[in-house]
């Protein structure tokens, strides 16, 4: 199935997403660069800065079809995401050919506590995960720095994710583990934009010699936690 077909079916906003993995020293320089040229993400700015904690509970099938990119699930990730100091989102992330679209339902903390009785706008998530035999398998947490801007071609966003750690999760609850598994000592930089690569991001990549590199927090977590391994052909 082509990306255009997938997104025609999704009928939701989509964007291009580029990822880079850098060391801590380079990340510090990129953060300083971004703070000079981009505004703080409004969600983070509510906390008086541009950083916040993100926690995501990822879902997969008993045979880890999402992890192994089997069938239609190769394009999708289903997760429950909580932002520090903010609401909780039930989310499907669809990614095909470098294009990303999300479908979300927002819950208050009180609504999330009654997860078995979701409000009507959020029931699609329960229906789709049940239909695909998806259930919680792990939680991934990290600190995010987020900077944004509005250009002639639409909004752009730069994020730096660090202190990425994970632990198994068997239910839709944000239970902390005192001994999480650290996934990497590096920092994941993500650039999100619509249409062509913005001039500002082109300058960033040139100045820091950035080359795109795939990094899936979920797939890395599954392997690090020993929950599943890729097939020999992957």
GROMACS .gro file of C-alpha atoms in nm:
model
  234
    1UNK     CA    1   0.000   0.000   0.000
    2UNK     CA    2   0.138   0.340  -0.095
    3UNK     CA    3   0.180   0.626   0.156
    4UNK     CA    4  -0.072   0.834  -0.036
    5UNK     CA    5  -0.334   0.558  -0.006
    6UNK     CA    6  -0.271   0.513   0.365
    7UNK     CA    7  -0.302   0.882   0.443
    8UNK     CA    8  -0.605   0.919   0.220
    9UNK     CA    9  -0.771   0.662   0.444
   10UNK     CA   10  -0.644   0.827   0.762
   11UNK     CA   11  -0.775   1.170   0.663
   12UNK     CA   12  -0.577   1.338   0.939
   13UNK     CA   13  -0.292   1.583   0.955
   14UNK     CA   14   0.043   1.434   0.853
   15UNK     CA   15   0.404   1.548   0.862
   16UNK     CA   16   0.753   1.437   0.772
   17UNK     CA   17   0.967   1.314   1.059
   18UNK     CA   18   1.347   1.286   1.051
   19UNK     CA   19   1.546   1.130   1.333
   20UNK     CA   20   1.910   1.164   1.431
   21UNK     CA   21   2.104   1.006   1.715
   22UNK     CA   22   2.382   1.219   1.868
   23UNK     CA   23   2.609   1.218   2.169
   24UNK     CA   24   2.534   1.430   2.475
   25UNK     CA   25   2.788   1.703   2.389
   26UNK     CA   26   2.641   1.747   2.040
   27UNK     CA   27   2.289   1.747   2.186
   28UNK     CA   28   2.385   2.030   2.420
   29UNK     CA   29   2.508   2.236   2.126
   30UNK     CA   30   2.194   2.161   1.924
   31UNK     CA   31   1.978   2.261   2.222
   32UNK     CA   32   2.157   2.594   2.249
   33UNK     CA   33   2.122   2.646   1.873
   34UNK     CA   34   1.749   2.572   1.887
   35UNK     CA   35   1.688   2.802   2.183
   36UNK     CA   36   1.833   3.092   1.986
   37UNK     CA   37   1.610   3.031   1.681
   38UNK     CA   38   1.290   2.855   1.793
   39UNK     CA   39   1.027   2.923   2.059
   40UNK     CA   40   0.955   2.692   2.350
   41UNK     CA   41   0.680   2.439   2.288
   42UNK     CA   42   0.364   2.591   2.444
   43UNK     CA   43   0.296   2.270   2.636
   44UNK     CA   44   0.641   2.279   2.793
   45UNK     CA   45   0.632   2.655   2.842
   46UNK     CA   46   0.344   2.608   3.084
   47UNK     CA   47   0.600   2.459   3.320
   48UNK     CA   48   0.825   2.763   3.280
   49UNK     CA   49   1.072   2.611   3.034
   50UNK     CA   50   1.104   2.391   2.727
   51UNK     CA   51   1.150   2.047   2.884
   52UNK     CA   52   0.908   1.790   3.022
   53UNK     CA   53   0.882   1.420   3.097
   54UNK     CA   54   0.704   1.186   2.855
   55UNK     CA   55   0.574   0.841   2.949
   56UNK     CA   56   0.429   0.597   2.693
   57UNK     CA   57   0.267   0.256   2.741
   58UNK     CA   58   0.310   0.064   2.416
   59UNK     CA   59   0.075  -0.210   2.297
   60UNK     CA   60   0.150  -0.520   2.091
   61UNK     CA   61   0.000  -0.858   2.007
   62UNK     CA   62   0.092  -1.180   2.191
   63UNK     CA   63   0.331  -1.265   1.906
   64UNK     CA   64   0.468  -0.906   1.888
   65UNK     CA   65   0.340  -0.826   1.540
   66UNK     CA   66   0.402  -0.452   1.589
   67UNK     CA   67   0.760  -0.515   1.697
   68UNK     CA   68   0.818  -0.751   1.404
   69UNK     CA   69   0.639  -0.520   1.159
   70UNK     CA   70   0.402  -0.796   1.052
   71UNK     CA   71   0.118  -0.720   0.812
   72UNK     CA   72  -0.076  -0.396   0.851
   73UNK     CA   73   0.072  -0.342   1.198
   74UNK     CA   74   0.408  -0.263   1.039
   75UNK     CA   75   0.272   0.089   0.988
   76UNK     CA   76   0.113   0.150   1.329
   77UNK     CA   77   0.193   0.191   1.695
   78UNK     CA   78  -0.076   0.206   1.961
   79UNK     CA   79   0.020   0.371   2.289
   80UNK     CA   80  -0.109   0.554   2.593
   81UNK     CA   81   0.096   0.870   2.642
   82UNK     CA   82   0.121   1.097   2.942
   83UNK     CA   83   0.293   1.435   2.939
   84UNK     CA   84   0.432   1.577   3.259
   85UNK     CA   85   0.177   1.812   3.413
   86UNK     CA   86  -0.067   1.749   3.128
   87UNK     CA   87  -0.340   1.523   3.000
   88UNK     CA   88  -0.325   1.161   2.892
   89UNK     CA   89  -0.365   1.062   2.527
   90UNK     CA   90  -0.480   0.738   2.370
   91UNK     CA   91  -0.289   0.741   2.047
   92UNK     CA   92  -0.237   0.559   1.722
   93UNK     CA   93   0.074   0.666   1.533
   94UNK     CA   94   0.074   0.578   1.164
   95UNK     CA   95   0.404   0.602   0.976
   96UNK     CA   96   0.456   0.519   0.609
   97UNK     CA   97   0.740   0.634   0.386
   98UNK     CA   98   0.866   0.889   0.637
   99UNK     CA   99   0.520   1.048   0.672
  100UNK     CA  100   0.356   1.048   1.014
  101UNK     CA  101  -0.009   1.089   1.115
  102UNK     CA  102  -0.165   1.054   1.458
  103UNK     CA  103  -0.513   0.989   1.584
  104UNK     CA  104  -0.563   1.090   1.946
  105UNK     CA  105  -0.822   1.092   2.220
  106UNK     CA  106  -0.752   1.301   2.528
  107UNK     CA  107  -0.840   1.187   2.878
  108UNK     CA  108  -0.831   1.358   3.213
  109UNK     CA  109  -0.657   1.177   3.496
  110UNK     CA  110  -1.000   1.091   3.640
  111UNK     CA  111  -1.121   0.946   3.309
  112UNK     CA  112  -0.804   0.740   3.278
  113UNK     CA  113  -0.864   0.591   3.624
  114UNK     CA  114  -1.192   0.460   3.481
  115UNK     CA  115  -1.017   0.309   3.177
  116UNK     CA  116  -1.263   0.018   3.159
  117UNK     CA  117  -1.543   0.273   3.098
  118UNK     CA  118  -1.392   0.513   2.845
  119UNK     CA  119  -1.593   0.815   2.729
  120UNK     CA  120  -1.740   0.793   2.380
  121UNK     CA  121  -1.466   0.997   2.199
  122UNK     CA  122  -1.202   0.753   2.324
  123UNK     CA  123  -1.377   0.423   2.259
  124UNK     CA  124  -1.222   0.385   1.913
  125UNK     CA  125  -0.889   0.310   2.086
  126UNK     CA  126  -1.035   0.028   2.293
  127UNK     CA  127  -1.216  -0.111   1.989
  128UNK     CA  128  -0.910  -0.106   1.762
  129UNK     CA  129  -0.672  -0.253   2.019
  130UNK     CA  130  -0.920  -0.530   2.103
  131UNK     CA  131  -0.980  -0.606   1.735
  132UNK     CA  132  -0.604  -0.637   1.676
  133UNK     CA  133  -0.539  -0.834   1.998
  134UNK     CA  134  -0.318  -0.555   2.129
  135UNK     CA  135  -0.235  -0.525   2.497
  136UNK     CA  136   0.021  -0.328   2.702
  137UNK     CA  137   0.372  -0.475   2.689
  138UNK     CA  138   0.613  -0.204   2.804
  139UNK     CA  139   0.649   0.154   2.919
  140UNK     CA  140   0.909   0.398   2.785
  141UNK     CA  141   0.996   0.724   2.964
  142UNK     CA  142   1.228   1.007   2.866
  143UNK     CA  143   1.299   1.377   2.910
  144UNK     CA  144   1.212   1.591   2.608
  145UNK     CA  145   1.327   1.938   2.506
  146UNK     CA  146   1.085   2.084   2.249
  147UNK     CA  147   1.118   2.398   2.036
  148UNK     CA  148   0.876   2.515   1.767
  149UNK     CA  149   0.822   2.778   1.499
  150UNK     CA  150   0.569   2.870   1.232
  151UNK     CA  151   0.697   2.903   0.876
  152UNK     CA  152   0.537   2.985   0.542
  153UNK     CA  153   0.498   2.610   0.486
  154UNK     CA  154   0.344   2.539   0.825
  155UNK     CA  155   0.464   2.461   1.176
  156UNK     CA  156   0.800   2.300   1.244
  157UNK     CA  157   0.921   2.127   1.558
  158UNK     CA  158   1.255   2.014   1.699
  159UNK     CA  159   1.279   1.778   1.993
  160UNK     CA  160   1.565   1.622   2.186
  161UNK     CA  161   1.485   1.306   2.384
  162UNK     CA  162   1.728   1.185   2.649
  163UNK     CA  163   1.746   0.973   2.962
  164UNK     CA  164   1.540   0.713   2.773
  165UNK     CA  165   1.446   0.415   2.990
  166UNK     CA  166   1.192   0.134   2.989
  167UNK     CA  167   1.031  -0.143   3.190
  168UNK     CA  168   0.766  -0.410   3.127
  169UNK     CA  169   0.401  -0.308   3.161
  170UNK     CA  170   0.109  -0.549   3.159
  171UNK     CA  171  -0.180  -0.310   3.221
  172UNK     CA  172  -0.289   0.041   3.121
  173UNK     CA  173  -0.150   0.208   3.430
  174UNK     CA  174   0.148   0.437   3.484
  175UNK     CA  175   0.312   0.233   3.759
  176UNK     CA  176   0.670   0.335   3.823
  177UNK     CA  177   0.953   0.083   3.841
  178UNK     CA  178   1.240   0.173   4.075
  179UNK     CA  179   1.488  -0.006   3.849
  180UNK     CA  180   1.414   0.086   3.487
  181UNK     CA  181   1.636  -0.032   3.201
  182UNK     CA  182   1.829   0.251   3.036
  183UNK     CA  183   1.802   0.217   2.657
  184UNK     CA  184   2.083   0.444   2.538
  185UNK     CA  185   2.333   0.704   2.658
  186UNK     CA  186   2.279   0.901   2.336
  187UNK     CA  187   2.015   1.162   2.254
  188UNK     CA  188   1.746   1.125   1.986
  189UNK     CA  189   1.684   1.440   1.783
  190UNK     CA  190   1.361   1.460   1.583
  191UNK     CA  191   1.267   1.717   1.320
  192UNK     CA  192   0.902   1.743   1.219
  193UNK     CA  193   0.773   1.951   0.932
  194UNK     CA  194   0.536   1.956   0.636
  195UNK     CA  195   0.634   1.960   0.271
  196UNK     CA  196   1.006   2.014   0.199
  197UNK     CA  197   1.286   2.033   0.454
  198UNK     CA  198   1.278   2.385   0.604
  199UNK     CA  199   1.575   2.615   0.544
  200UNK     CA  200   1.631   2.636   0.919
  201UNK     CA  201   1.657   2.258   0.955
  202UNK     CA  202   1.878   2.237   0.649
  203UNK     CA  203   2.116   2.480   0.818
  204UNK     CA  204   2.104   2.274   1.139
  205UNK     CA  205   2.193   1.950   0.960
  206UNK     CA  206   2.481   2.121   0.778
  207UNK     CA  207   2.625   2.289   1.085
  208UNK     CA  208   2.626   1.974   1.297
  209UNK     CA  209   2.689   1.719   1.021
  210UNK     CA  210   2.366   1.533   1.094
  211UNK     CA  211   2.273   1.220   0.900
  212UNK     CA  212   1.930   1.057   0.949
  213UNK     CA  213   1.934   0.741   1.156
  214UNK     CA  214   1.641   0.522   1.249
  215UNK     CA  215   1.575   0.476   1.620
  216UNK     CA  216   1.257   0.319   1.752
  217UNK     CA  217   1.215   0.364   2.126
  218UNK     CA  218   0.960   0.085   2.133
  219UNK     CA  219   1.162  -0.171   1.937
  220UNK     CA  220   1.475  -0.087   2.134
  221UNK     CA  221   1.282  -0.131   2.459
  222UNK     CA  222   1.137  -0.469   2.360
  223UNK     CA  223   1.483  -0.605   2.279
  224UNK     CA  224   1.650  -0.451   2.585
  225UNK     CA  225   1.384  -0.597   2.814
  226UNK     CA  226   1.409  -0.941   2.650
  227UNK     CA  227   1.040  -0.944   2.561
  228UNK     CA  228   1.097  -1.056   2.200
  229UNK     CA  229   1.371  -1.081   1.940
  230UNK     CA  230   1.357  -0.998   1.567
  231UNK     CA  231   1.318  -1.277   1.318
  232UNK     CA  232   1.645  -1.389   1.160
  233UNK     CA  233   1.547  -1.220   0.833
  234UNK     CA  234   1.497  -0.875   0.993
   0.00000   0.00000   0.00000
